[in-house]
mmCIF file of C-alpha atoms and ligand atoms in Angstrom:
data_model
loop_
_atom_site.group_PDB
_atom_site.id
_atom_site.type_symbol
_atom_site.label_atom_id
_atom_site.label_comp_id
_atom_site.label_asym_id
_atom_site.label_seq_id
_atom_site.Cartn_x
_atom_site.Cartn_y
_atom_site.Cartn_z
ATOM 1 C CA MET A 87 -6.187 -1.546 11.232
ATOM 2 C CA LEU A 88 -4.405 0.512 8.511
ATOM 3 C CA ILE A 89 -6.329 2.049 5.653
ATOM 4 C CA ALA A 90 -4.080 3.553 2.934
ATOM 5 C CA GLY A 91 -5.522 5.310 -0.152
ATOM 6 C CA ASN A 92 -3.348 4.834 -3.245
ATOM 7 C CA TRP A 93 -4.251 7.780 -5.520
ATOM 8 C CA LYS A 94 -2.105 6.396 -8.399
ATOM 9 C CA MET A 95 -1.600 9.354 -11.063
ATOM 10 C CA HIS A 96 -4.616 11.370 -9.906
ATOM 11 C CA LYS A 97 -4.963 14.605 -8.106
ATOM 12 C CA GLY A 98 -2.497 17.466 -8.648
ATOM 13 C CA PRO A 99 -1.506 19.931 -5.961
ATOM 14 C CA VAL A 100 -4.744 22.021 -6.186
ATOM 15 C CA ASP A 101 -6.973 18.952 -6.011
ATOM 16 C CA THR A 102 -4.834 17.579 -3.287
ATOM 17 C CA ARG A 103 -5.352 20.514 -1.147
ATOM 18 C CA GLU A 104 -9.022 20.626 -1.528
ATOM 19 C CA PHE A 105 -9.387 16.812 -0.885
ATOM 20 C CA CYS A 106 -6.994 17.028 2.242
ATOM 21 C CA ALA A 107 -9.097 19.944 3.674
ATOM 22 C CA ARG A 108 -12.302 17.931 3.238
ATOM 23 C CA LEU A 109 -10.784 14.546 4.448
ATOM 24 C CA ARG A 110 -9.362 16.491 7.534
ATOM 25 C CA ALA A 111 -12.830 17.918 8.380
ATOM 26 C CA ARG A 112 -14.473 14.654 7.711
ATOM 27 C CA LEU A 113 -12.195 12.533 9.823
ATOM 28 C CA HIS A 114 -11.901 15.038 12.613
ATOM 29 C CA GLY A 115 -11.671 13.214 15.887
ATOM 30 C CA PHE A 116 -11.641 9.784 14.173
ATOM 31 C CA ASP A 117 -9.311 7.360 15.821
ATOM 32 C CA GLY A 118 -10.592 4.161 14.792
ATOM 33 C CA ALA A 119 -7.893 3.011 12.347
ATOM 34 C CA ASP A 120 -4.550 4.365 11.136
ATOM 35 C CA VAL A 121 -5.256 6.405 7.820
ATOM 36 C CA ILE A 122 -2.687 7.056 5.068
ATOM 37 C CA VAL A 123 -2.929 8.672 1.662
ATOM 38 C CA CYS A 124 -0.352 8.125 -1.076
ATOM 39 C CA PRO A 125 -0.475 11.182 -3.485
ATOM 40 C CA SER A 126 1.570 11.272 -6.611
ATOM 41 C CA SER A 127 5.024 12.971 -6.311
ATOM 42 C CA PRO A 128 4.138 16.554 -7.328
ATOM 43 C CA SER A 129 1.434 16.573 -4.733
ATOM 44 C CA LEU A 130 3.192 15.098 -1.677
ATOM 45 C CA HIS A 131 4.345 18.631 -0.368
ATOM 46 C CA ASP A 132 0.849 19.928 -0.323
ATOM 47 C CA ALA A 133 -0.564 16.812 1.255
ATOM 48 C CA ILE A 134 1.981 16.953 4.053
ATOM 49 C CA GLY A 135 1.254 20.649 4.795
ATOM 50 C CA MET A 136 -2.489 20.133 4.728
ATOM 51 C CA LEU A 137 -2.380 17.091 6.991
ATOM 52 C CA ALA A 138 0.394 18.212 9.213
ATOM 53 C CA ALA A 139 -1.751 18.803 12.415
ATOM 54 C CA THR A 140 -3.685 15.507 11.767
ATOM 55 C CA GLU A 141 -2.930 11.782 12.476
ATOM 56 C CA ILE A 142 -3.364 11.089 8.769
ATOM 57 C CA GLY A 143 0.096 9.920 7.167
ATOM 58 C CA VAL A 144 1.443 10.634 3.678
ATOM 59 C CA PHE A 145 3.349 8.075 1.864
ATOM 60 C CA ALA A 146 4.847 8.312 -1.716
ATOM 61 C CA GLN A 147 4.022 5.797 -4.419
ATOM 62 C CA ASN A 148 7.428 4.714 -5.156
ATOM 63 C CA ALA A 149 11.076 5.174 -4.193
ATOM 64 C CA HIS A 150 14.694 4.401 -5.536
ATOM 65 C CA TRP A 151 17.143 2.667 -3.234
ATOM 66 C CA ALA A 152 20.082 5.043 -3.346
ATOM 67 C CA LYS A 153 20.544 8.101 -1.364
ATOM 68 C CA GLU A 154 21.627 9.953 -4.336
ATOM 69 C CA GLY A 155 23.278 9.335 -7.672
ATOM 70 C CA PRO A 156 22.916 9.328 -11.450
ATOM 71 C CA TYR A 157 19.247 8.064 -11.533
ATOM 72 C CA THR A 158 17.495 10.555 -13.805
ATOM 73 C CA GLY A 159 13.673 10.578 -12.914
ATOM 74 C CA GLU A 160 14.038 8.503 -9.775
ATOM 75 C CA VAL A 161 13.345 9.727 -6.233
ATOM 76 C CA SER A 162 15.549 9.122 -3.215
ATOM 77 C CA PRO A 163 13.869 7.773 -0.073
ATOM 78 C CA TRP A 164 16.202 9.947 1.935
ATOM 79 C CA MET A 165 14.870 13.068 0.175
ATOM 80 C CA LEU A 166 11.321 11.832 0.710
ATOM 81 C CA LYS A 167 12.073 11.434 4.478
ATOM 82 C CA ASP A 168 13.606 14.933 4.434
ATOM 83 C CA MET A 169 10.386 16.453 3.207
ATOM 84 C CA GLY A 170 8.347 14.840 5.807
ATOM 85 C CA VAL A 171 6.950 11.829 3.949
ATOM 86 C CA GLY A 172 6.192 9.036 6.329
ATOM 87 C CA GLY A 173 6.637 6.009 3.997
ATOM 88 C CA THR A 174 6.586 4.541 0.520
ATOM 89 C CA LEU A 175 4.339 2.141 -1.336
ATOM 90 C CA ILE A 176 6.780 -0.241 -3.071
ATOM 91 C CA ALA A 177 6.207 -2.576 -6.166
ATOM 92 C CA HIS A 178 2.618 -1.982 -6.818
ATOM 93 C CA SER A 179 1.476 -4.302 -9.562
ATOM 94 C CA GLU A 180 1.180 -1.566 -11.896
ATOM 95 C CA ARG A 181 4.907 -0.940 -11.398
ATOM 96 C CA ARG A 182 5.603 -4.594 -11.844
ATOM 97 C CA GLN A 183 3.371 -4.928 -14.877
ATOM 98 C CA LEU A 184 3.948 -1.550 -16.792
ATOM 99 C CA PHE A 185 7.367 -0.384 -15.624
ATOM 100 C CA GLY A 186 9.537 -3.466 -15.339
ATOM 101 C CA GLU A 187 9.659 -3.755 -11.581
ATOM 102 C CA THR A 188 11.010 -7.207 -10.512
ATOM 103 C CA ASP A 189 11.369 -9.053 -7.284
ATOM 104 C CA GLU A 190 14.942 -7.951 -7.129
ATOM 105 C CA SER A 191 14.278 -4.227 -7.722
ATOM 106 C CA ALA A 192 11.370 -4.447 -5.325
ATOM 107 C CA ALA A 193 13.488 -5.778 -2.615
ATOM 108 C CA LEU A 194 16.231 -3.032 -3.116
ATOM 109 C CA ARG A 195 13.532 -0.341 -3.006
ATOM 110 C CA VAL A 196 12.121 -1.902 0.208
ATOM 111 C CA GLU A 197 15.613 -1.884 1.597
ATOM 112 C CA GLY A 198 16.364 1.729 0.643
ATOM 113 C CA SER A 199 13.088 3.045 2.168
ATOM 114 C CA LEU A 200 13.647 1.205 5.376
ATOM 115 C CA ASP A 201 17.296 2.438 5.571
ATOM 116 C CA ALA A 202 16.130 5.900 5.110
ATOM 117 C CA GLY A 203 13.894 5.446 8.191
ATOM 118 C CA LEU A 204 10.580 5.359 6.233
ATOM 119 C CA HIS A 205 7.792 3.041 6.621
ATOM 120 C CA VAL A 206 7.002 0.550 3.683
ATOM 121 C CA ILE A 207 3.886 -1.061 2.306
ATOM 122 C CA ALA A 208 5.237 -3.652 -0.121
ATOM 123 C CA CYS A 209 2.724 -4.999 -2.659
ATOM 124 C CA ILE A 210 2.471 -8.616 -3.977
ATOM 125 C CA GLY A 211 -0.189 -10.514 -5.642
ATOM 126 C CA GLU A 212 -0.808 -13.025 -8.408
ATOM 127 C CA THR A 213 -2.245 -12.422 -11.840
ATOM 128 C CA GLU A 214 -5.414 -14.133 -13.032
ATOM 129 C CA GLY A 215 -3.361 -16.466 -15.347
ATOM 130 C CA GLU A 216 -1.153 -17.573 -12.268
ATOM 131 C CA ARG A 217 -4.357 -18.099 -10.187
ATOM 132 C CA GLU A 218 -5.925 -20.168 -12.969
ATOM 133 C CA ALA A 219 -2.758 -22.136 -13.186
ATOM 134 C CA GLY A 220 -2.695 -22.999 -9.556
ATOM 135 C CA GLU A 221 0.358 -20.868 -9.008
ATOM 136 C CA THR A 222 -1.054 -18.401 -6.409
ATOM 137 C CA GLU A 223 0.894 -19.981 -3.505
ATOM 138 C CA ASN A 224 4.236 -20.136 -5.349
ATOM 139 C CA ILE A 225 3.931 -16.429 -6.458
ATOM 140 C CA ILE A 226 3.150 -15.284 -3.071
ATOM 141 C CA ARG A 227 6.017 -17.290 -1.622
ATOM 142 C CA ARG A 228 8.492 -16.011 -4.283
ATOM 143 C CA GLN A 229 7.379 -12.449 -3.804
ATOM 144 C CA VAL A 230 7.403 -12.455 -0.120
ATOM 145 C CA GLU A 231 10.761 -14.290 0.138
ATOM 146 C CA ALA A 232 12.435 -11.638 -2.136
ATOM 147 C CA ILE A 233 11.284 -8.832 0.246
ATOM 148 C CA LYS A 234 12.140 -11.004 3.488
ATOM 149 C CA THR A 235 15.780 -11.281 2.289
ATOM 150 C CA VAL A 236 16.446 -7.528 2.794
ATOM 151 C CA VAL A 237 14.560 -6.856 5.932
ATOM 152 C CA GLU A 238 16.531 -6.720 9.233
ATOM 153 C CA ASP A 239 14.626 -7.567 12.208
ATOM 154 C CA GLU A 240 14.842 -4.311 13.790
ATOM 155 C CA ASN A 241 12.963 -2.866 10.744
ATOM 156 C CA LEU A 242 10.206 -5.238 10.700
ATOM 157 C CA GLU A 243 7.994 -2.966 12.649
ATOM 158 C CA ARG A 244 8.155 -0.366 9.763
ATOM 159 C CA LEU A 245 6.980 -2.962 7.139
ATOM 160 C CA ALA A 246 3.490 -4.025 5.909
ATOM 161 C CA ILE A 247 2.578 -6.235 2.953
ATOM 162 C CA ALA A 248 -0.272 -5.455 0.656
ATOM 163 C CA TYR A 249 -1.739 -8.558 -0.973
ATOM 164 C CA GLU A 250 -3.329 -7.261 -4.010
ATOM 165 C CA PRO A 251 -4.432 -9.996 -6.520
ATOM 166 C CA VAL A 252 -3.905 -8.211 -9.977
ATOM 167 C CA TRP A 253 -7.185 -9.499 -11.279
ATOM 168 C CA ALA A 254 -9.013 -7.604 -8.614
ATOM 169 C CA ILE A 255 -7.378 -4.239 -9.043
ATOM 170 C CA GLY A 256 -9.573 -1.729 -10.568
ATOM 171 C CA THR A 257 -11.804 -4.389 -12.012
ATOM 172 C CA GLY A 258 -14.678 -4.332 -9.566
ATOM 173 C CA ARG A 259 -13.856 -8.094 -8.947
ATOM 174 C CA THR A 260 -12.922 -8.493 -5.296
ATOM 175 C CA ALA A 261 -11.256 -11.557 -3.805
ATOM 176 C CA THR A 262 -13.804 -13.444 -1.687
ATOM 177 C CA PRO A 263 -13.090 -12.847 2.038
ATOM 178 C CA ASP A 264 -12.009 -16.613 2.066
ATOM 179 C CA GLN A 265 -9.501 -16.025 -0.747
ATOM 180 C CA ALA A 266 -8.027 -13.119 0.948
ATOM 181 C CA GLU A 267 -7.946 -14.945 4.346
ATOM 182 C CA GLU A 268 -6.147 -17.823 2.911
ATOM 183 C CA ALA A 269 -3.529 -15.614 1.166
ATOM 184 C CA HIS A 270 -3.027 -13.408 4.182
ATOM 185 C CA LYS A 271 -2.530 -16.489 6.445
ATOM 186 C CA LEU A 272 0.228 -17.831 4.075
ATOM 187 C CA ILE A 273 1.962 -14.348 3.952
ATOM 188 C CA LYS A 274 1.934 -14.056 7.628
ATOM 189 C CA ARG A 275 3.486 -17.543 8.037
ATOM 190 C CA LEU A 276 6.345 -16.283 5.849
ATOM 191 C CA LEU A 277 6.703 -12.773 7.391
ATOM 192 C CA LYS A 278 5.356 -11.563 10.658
ATOM 193 C CA VAL A 279 3.977 -8.200 9.610
ATOM 194 C CA PRO A 280 0.624 -6.539 9.059
ATOM 195 C CA VAL A 281 -1.077 -7.573 5.669
ATOM 196 C CA LEU A 282 -3.450 -5.237 3.894
ATOM 197 C CA TYR A 283 -5.880 -6.419 1.256
ATOM 198 C CA GLY A 284 -6.139 -4.463 -1.944
ATOM 199 C CA GLY A 285 -8.203 -4.854 -5.078
ATOM 200 C CA SER A 286 -11.639 -3.096 -5.579
ATOM 201 C CA VAL A 287 -12.138 -2.398 -1.757
ATOM 202 C CA LYS A 288 -15.379 -0.359 -1.589
ATOM 203 C CA PRO A 289 -17.548 0.870 1.246
ATOM 204 C CA GLU A 290 -20.003 -1.978 0.499
ATOM 205 C CA ASN A 291 -17.457 -4.730 0.845
ATOM 206 C CA ALA A 292 -14.942 -3.334 3.344
ATOM 207 C CA GLU A 293 -16.400 -4.583 6.607
ATOM 208 C CA GLU A 294 -16.676 -8.160 5.365
ATOM 209 C CA LEU A 295 -13.098 -8.173 3.966
ATOM 210 C CA LEU A 296 -11.568 -6.391 7.072
ATOM 211 C CA SER A 297 -13.413 -8.822 9.411
ATOM 212 C CA GLN A 298 -11.166 -11.650 8.270
ATOM 213 C CA PRO A 299 -8.902 -12.525 11.102
ATOM 214 C CA ASP A 300 -5.653 -12.107 9.113
ATOM 215 C CA VAL A 301 -6.612 -9.004 7.282
ATOM 216 C CA ASP A 302 -5.075 -6.057 8.984
ATOM 217 C CA GLY A 303 -6.221 -3.273 6.744
ATOM 218 C CA ALA A 304 -6.785 -2.218 3.215
ATOM 219 C CA LEU A 305 -4.929 -0.534 0.424
ATOM 220 C CA VAL A 306 -7.677 1.237 -1.543
ATOM 221 C CA GLY A 307 -7.357 2.753 -5.086
ATOM 222 C CA GLY A 308 -10.403 3.972 -6.864
ATOM 223 C CA ALA A 309 -12.495 4.307 -3.815
ATOM 224 C CA SER A 310 -9.941 6.553 -2.042
ATOM 225 C CA LEU A 311 -10.231 9.324 -4.688
ATOM 226 C CA GLU A 312 -13.669 10.453 -3.040
ATOM 227 C CA VAL A 313 -13.593 11.692 0.562
ATOM 228 C CA GLU A 314 -16.990 10.239 1.307
ATOM 229 C CA SER A 315 -16.126 6.556 0.110
ATOM 230 C CA PHE A 316 -12.532 6.727 1.535
ATOM 231 C CA ALA A 317 -13.962 7.885 4.953
ATOM 232 C CA ALA A 318 -16.597 5.259 4.893
ATOM 233 C CA ILE A 319 -13.845 2.609 4.435
ATOM 234 C CA CYS A 320 -12.075 4.091 7.530
ATOM 235 C CA GLU A 321 -15.184 3.789 9.402
ATOM 236 C CA ALA A 322 -15.780 0.255 8.524
ATOM 237 C CA ALA A 323 -12.256 -0.529 9.762
ATOM 238 C CA ALA A 324 -13.103 0.995 13.067
ATOM 239 C CA ARG A 325 -16.128 -1.245 13.538
ATOM 240 C CA VAL A 326 -14.409 -4.538 12.999
HETATM 241 P P1 PGA B 291 -8.456 -0.456 -6.743
HETATM 242 O O1 PGA B 291 -7.023 -0.353 -6.625
HETATM 243 O O2 PGA B 291 -8.975 -0.308 -5.200
HETATM 244 O O3 PGA B 291 -9.010 0.531 -7.562
HETATM 245 O O4 PGA B 291 -8.959 -1.946 -7.181
HETATM 246 C C1 PGA B 291 -6.223 -0.910 -5.668
HETATM 247 C C2 PGA B 291 -4.772 -0.658 -5.854
HETATM 248 O O5 PGA B 291 -4.255 -0.657 -6.912
HETATM 249 O O6 PGA B 291 -4.022 -0.375 -4.902
#
């Protein structure tokens, strides 16, 4: 089981140090699941330092595909690797919806991070309109196939997919365990990697979602911003 906390654009370096100190103490001795936090870029350095002596991993929230070059404002996955980042979150739906991420650019970013030696959590998921139009399966297939084309077999063990239905992100509306299971089963038929569920995961619903046979972990937004709720989700993962 893998539980990843996506902090989005929250927690600067000061809050990050405080949060990591408390998380470290709270999860001391915990080994029931792999735990990752994804701070925003200015806080990566502090998170890495604070969590260095723990098993808690630190991932960036995005990365470019090139090693270096004329890409003002972008971040090289090789530079992230150099600074001790363990992996990247790629193509979160907020990147797709608000910042023009496409299946093509998502694939390039996945490839760049894997080439740099990082782990990757690649995000996919349908919008509410797509689900209502009966397009969920087509969207999942299209998004997974785009990622699949760039992943070499030897890199598969460093890739996970996060299935995050867009209508469930930050809305308090969670996919039912059956909806999540159905999507995860399809994704795993297309690509043999762990699949995390994301979208309003909370301590109250985590155990039921994580109990589904094809749910291998969770990508947690809002509930990862508080030590207690994030730790409770990690503990739920350890119970299933
Ligand atoms: P949420 O966000 O848990 O706040 O719904 C999940 C995500 O965006 O990764």
